[in-house]
Tab-separated table of C-alpha atoms in Angstrom:
chain	number	residue	atom	x	y	z
A	1	GLY	CA	95.077	16.432	64.549
A	2	GLU	CA	97.611	19.331	66.106
A	3	ASN	CA	98.149	19.659	69.423
A	4	VAL	CA	99.354	22.569	71.464
A	5	GLU	CA	101.246	22.501	74.923
A	6	GLN	CA	101.438	26.123	76.728
A	7	HIS	CA	103.558	26.860	80.090
A	8	PRO	CA	103.655	28.209	82.442
A	9	SER	CA	99.674	27.766	83.502
A	10	THR	CA	100.313	30.985	85.726
A	11	LEU	CA	102.944	33.691	85.887
A	12	SER	CA	103.668	36.288	88.718
A	13	VAL	CA	106.034	39.224	87.903
A	14	GLN	CA	107.019	42.305	89.151
A	15	GLU	CA	105.896	45.820	87.140
A	16	GLY	CA	108.964	46.154	84.890
A	17	ASP	CA	109.906	42.665	84.699
A	18	SER	CA	110.103	40.347	81.714
A	19	ALA	CA	107.373	37.698	81.103
A	20	VAL	CA	108.142	34.726	78.750
A	21	ILE	CA	105.344	32.094	77.911
A	22	LYS	CA	105.893	29.167	75.822
A	23	CYS	CA	104.069	26.804	73.595
A	24	THR	CA	104.666	23.639	71.524
A	25	TYR	CA	102.847	22.089	68.631
A	26	SER	CA	102.682	18.578	67.169
A	27	ASP	CA	101.926	19.062	63.668
A	28	SER	CA	105.176	20.403	61.489
A	29	ALA	CA	102.779	21.504	58.914
A	30	SER	CA	101.392	24.368	61.034
A	31	ASN	CA	102.015	27.567	59.731
A	32	TYR	CA	100.397	30.316	61.313
A	33	PHE	CA	100.712	30.994	65.190
A	34	PRO	CA	98.601	33.660	66.689
A	35	TRP	CA	98.656	34.867	70.324
A	36	TYR	CA	95.527	36.135	72.144
A	37	LYS	CA	95.270	38.206	75.482
A	38	GLN	CA	91.762	37.887	77.219
A	39	GLU	CA	90.707	40.002	80.235
A	40	LEU	CA	88.078	38.347	82.439
A	41	GLY	CA	84.700	38.005	80.500
A	42	LYS	CA	85.865	39.546	77.429
A	43	ARG	CA	86.926	38.475	74.138
A	44	PRO	CA	90.153	37.116	72.979
A	45	GLN	CA	92.253	40.222	71.165
A	46	LEU	CA	94.975	39.252	69.070
A	47	ILE	CA	98.240	40.803	70.391
A	48	ILE	CA	100.732	39.448	67.714
A	49	ASP	CA	100.841	36.730	64.895
A	50	ILE	CA	103.704	35.244	63.331
A	51	ARG	CA	103.713	32.974	60.072
A	52	SER	CA	106.031	30.218	59.407
A	53	ASN	CA	108.359	31.982	57.177
A	54	VAL	CA	109.388	34.278	59.741
A	55	GLY	CA	111.650	33.483	62.914
A	56	GLU	CA	110.969	36.579	64.889
A	57	LYS	CA	108.400	39.425	65.272
A	58	LYS	CA	108.142	42.584	67.208
A	59	ASP	CA	105.869	45.181	68.359
A	60	GLN	CA	106.838	47.531	70.516
A	61	ARG	CA	107.164	45.592	73.971
A	62	ILE	CA	106.036	42.505	72.690
A	63	ALA	CA	107.843	40.009	70.771
A	64	VAL	CA	106.986	36.413	69.449
A	65	THR	CA	109.878	34.008	68.208
A	66	LEU	CA	109.057	30.686	66.377
A	67	ASN	CA	111.447	27.637	66.083
A	68	LYS	CA	110.063	25.458	63.453
A	69	THR	CA	112.657	22.674	63.913
A	70	ALA	CA	111.590	22.093	67.502
A	71	LYS	CA	107.994	22.968	66.996
A	72	HIS	CA	108.113	25.422	69.726
A	73	PHE	CA	107.338	29.336	69.904
A	74	SER	CA	107.440	31.845	72.593
A	75	LEU	CA	105.866	35.324	73.597
A	76	HIS	CA	107.776	37.609	75.180
A	77	ILE	CA	106.748	40.716	77.244
A	78	THR	CA	109.186	43.263	78.413
A	79	GLU	CA	108.747	46.180	80.787
A	80	THR	CA	105.431	44.815	82.219
A	81	GLN	CA	102.703	47.001	83.256
A	82	PRO	CA	99.784	45.998	85.507
A	83	GLU	CA	97.460	46.244	82.485
A	84	ASP	CA	99.305	43.365	81.172
A	85	SER	CA	97.518	41.118	83.375
A	86	ALA	CA	95.146	39.041	81.919
A	87	VAL	CA	94.964	35.044	80.265
A	88	TYR	CA	97.184	34.791	77.360
A	89	PHE	CA	96.657	32.172	74.899
A	90	CYS	CA	98.871	30.653	72.287
A	91	ALA	CA	97.232	29.133	68.938
A	92	ALA	CA	98.493	27.023	65.840
A	93	SER	CA	96.350	26.964	63.052
A	94	GLU	CA	95.810	23.088	61.595
A	95	PRO	CA	97.713	22.365	58.541
A	96	PRO	CA	96.422	23.987	55.336
A	97	GLY	CA	93.527	22.319	53.445
A	98	GLY	CA	91.541	25.324	52.669
A	99	TYR	CA	90.154	25.654	56.063
A	100	ASN	CA	91.771	27.638	59.140
A	101	LYS	CA	90.978	25.670	62.351
A	102	LEU	CA	92.930	27.065	65.185
A	103	ILE	CA	94.141	24.939	68.297
A	104	PHE	CA	94.313	26.824	71.333
A	105	GLY	CA	96.982	26.263	74.301
A	106	ALA	CA	95.210	26.178	77.631
A	107	GLY	CA	96.022	29.643	78.536
A	108	THR	CA	98.718	31.668	80.921
A	109	ARG	CA	97.428	33.675	83.795
A	110	LEU	CA	99.758	36.434	83.828
A	111	ALA	CA	99.735	38.549	86.883
A	112	VAL	CA	101.894	42.264	86.836
A	113	HIS	CA	102.309	43.238	90.468
A	114	PRO	CA	103.024	47.056	90.837
B	1	ASP	CA	86.014	46.787	69.171
B	2	SER	CA	86.429	43.975	66.871
B	3	GLY	CA	83.753	44.963	64.366
B	4	VAL	CA	82.045	41.351	65.065
B	5	THR	CA	78.820	41.388	66.915
B	6	GLN	CA	77.358	38.659	68.832
B	7	THR	CA	73.706	38.797	70.093
B	8	PRO	CA	72.466	38.101	72.906
B	9	LYS	CA	75.261	39.140	75.443
B	10	HIS	CA	73.493	36.758	77.919
B	11	LEU	CA	71.262	33.489	77.866
B	12	ILE	CA	69.632	31.534	80.642
B	13	THR	CA	68.012	28.745	80.025
B	14	ALA	CA	66.844	25.240	81.231
B	15	THR	CA	68.247	21.702	80.565
B	16	GLY	CA	66.490	20.162	77.416
B	17	GLN	CA	65.544	23.723	75.760
B	18	ARG	CA	67.036	24.957	72.597
B	19	VAL	CA	68.765	28.310	71.739
B	20	THR	CA	70.054	30.183	68.888
B	21	LEU	CA	73.057	32.166	69.038
B	22	ARG	CA	74.016	35.009	66.284
B	23	CYS	CA	76.989	36.350	65.038
B	24	SER	CA	77.714	39.172	62.165
B	25	PRO	CA	81.140	39.142	60.989
B	26	ARG	CA	83.325	42.122	60.267
B	27	SER	CA	82.334	43.808	57.125
B	28	GLY	CA	83.911	42.398	53.844
B	29	ASP	CA	84.691	38.796	56.317
B	30	LEU	CA	83.698	35.620	54.489
B	31	SER	CA	84.656	33.199	57.078
B	32	VAL	CA	82.910	32.722	60.462
B	33	TYR	CA	83.941	30.305	62.829
B	34	TRP	CA	82.460	29.251	66.251
B	35	TYR	CA	84.465	28.396	69.613
B	36	GLN	CA	83.180	27.510	73.044
B	37	GLN	CA	85.308	28.158	76.148
B	38	SER	CA	84.291	26.586	79.337
B	39	LEU	CA	86.250	26.586	82.727
B	40	ASP	CA	87.974	23.236	82.364
B	41	GLN	CA	87.969	23.093	78.405
B	42	GLY	CA	89.519	26.244	77.262
B	43	LEU	CA	89.064	27.662	73.831
B	44	GLN	CA	87.560	24.691	71.796
B	45	PHE	CA	87.065	25.129	68.044
B	46	LEU	CA	83.567	24.081	66.845
B	47	ILE	CA	83.085	25.011	63.213
B	48	GLN	CA	84.014	27.220	60.251
B	49	TYR	CA	81.828	28.444	57.548
B	50	TYR	CA	83.150	30.227	54.552
B	51	ASN	CA	80.854	32.255	52.271
B	52	GLY	CA	77.831	29.820	53.191
B	53	GLU	CA	79.301	26.713	53.043
B	54	GLU	CA	80.948	24.578	55.829
B	55	ARG	CA	84.851	24.439	55.697
B	56	ALA	CA	86.024	22.980	58.799
B	57	LYS	CA	84.291	20.844	62.112
B	58	GLY	CA	85.908	20.477	65.087
B	59	ASN	CA	84.462	19.102	68.342
B	60	ILE	CA	80.989	19.718	67.766
B	61	LEU	CA	78.079	18.089	69.397
B	62	GLU	CA	75.410	16.473	67.042
B	63	ARG	CA	73.019	18.629	69.166
B	64	PHE	CA	74.569	21.938	67.900
B	65	SER	CA	74.496	22.882	64.346
B	66	ALA	CA	75.145	26.096	62.295
B	67	GLN	CA	74.547	27.686	59.160
B	68	GLN	CA	75.864	30.923	57.367
B	69	PHE	CA	73.542	32.771	55.581
B	70	PRO	CA	73.886	34.692	52.296
B	71	ASP	CA	74.281	38.109	54.045
B	72	LEU	CA	77.160	35.990	56.086
B	73	HIS	CA	76.045	36.354	59.590
B	74	SER	CA	75.572	33.160	61.101
B	75	GLU	CA	73.766	31.266	63.557
B	76	LEU	CA	74.767	28.290	66.074
B	77	ASN	CA	71.731	25.898	67.247
B	78	LEU	CA	72.135	24.494	70.647
B	79	SER	CA	69.546	21.723	71.328
B	80	SER	CA	68.842	19.461	74.301
B	81	LEU	CA	70.805	21.471	76.389
B	82	GLU	CA	72.798	20.016	79.463
B	83	LEU	CA	74.320	21.600	82.256
B	84	GLY	CA	77.834	20.975	80.655
B	85	ASP	CA	76.845	23.250	77.853
B	86	SER	CA	77.267	26.185	79.936
B	87	ALA	CA	79.842	28.271	78.662
B	88	LEU	CA	80.935	31.200	76.531
B	89	TYR	CA	80.644	31.053	72.961
B	90	PHE	CA	82.594	32.953	70.865
B	91	CYS	CA	82.236	33.690	67.094
B	92	ALA	CA	85.242	35.253	65.112
B	93	SER	CA	85.429	36.231	61.683
B	94	SER	CA	88.670	36.305	59.284
B	95	PRO	CA	88.527	37.710	55.166
B	96	GLY	CA	89.448	34.380	53.794
B	97	SER	CA	89.236	30.657	54.630
B	98	GLY	CA	92.708	29.981	54.624
B	99	GLY	CA	95.043	28.702	57.349
B	100	THR	CA	97.128	31.915	57.929
B	101	ASP	CA	94.215	34.472	58.225
B	102	THR	CA	93.807	36.392	61.393
B	103	GLN	CA	90.750	35.631	63.174
B	104	TYR	CA	88.860	38.643	65.107
B	105	PHE	CA	86.480	37.594	67.967
B	106	GLY	CA	83.121	39.047	68.856
B	107	PRO	CA	82.087	39.816	72.422
B	108	GLY	CA	80.666	36.381	72.899
B	109	THR	CA	77.450	35.175	74.437
B	110	ARG	CA	77.555	33.524	77.839
B	111	LEU	CA	74.941	30.562	78.134
B	112	THR	CA	73.806	29.645	81.534
B	113	VAL	CA	71.931	26.146	81.306
B	114	LEU	CA	70.048	25.565	84.710
């Protein structure tokens, strides 16, 4: 089955800097890659997602890039703010088969210091 | 607010007991997913139901079972509880069953087994 690795496990940046989180996946047939932000004790919230027919997607300060050949995808946050501090999870959907099983990375704890 | 509701918010019980967690999907969504989040295991997919039928299974223990009812709400039953079952249990929903559907998470149920 699909396996997702996420790096780094912790990331500390100064307010205004950029943050990059990287994930690799194992199954080349995976075709959907969401990113979730989770604050302590709260639900995971979708912040951006990308499907395999697209190489890059942007939404204001957040962007995701996908390299299907190398089987990796990355989250880029620019102009970070203290409210960006949270745990970020990448995920990959197991290859299509009439179901939708998300396999999550282990998470990255992002701390943005004022 | 994602539109996915879960009850109860917190549950404290003893080893060996049985509990039921409940989830109502977003209006119009036909798929319900269950995930377990513990400190050392991250977010683990348990099971997916689509329009009342089981669609995909993950690392769900035999002591755990789930179902989706005609009104599309779902219940996750956990029996013979062990200390290691203490975790946050999230439900998510999506419109269809396919592998590129966005999943929206509920607020979770925190289960503590003493």
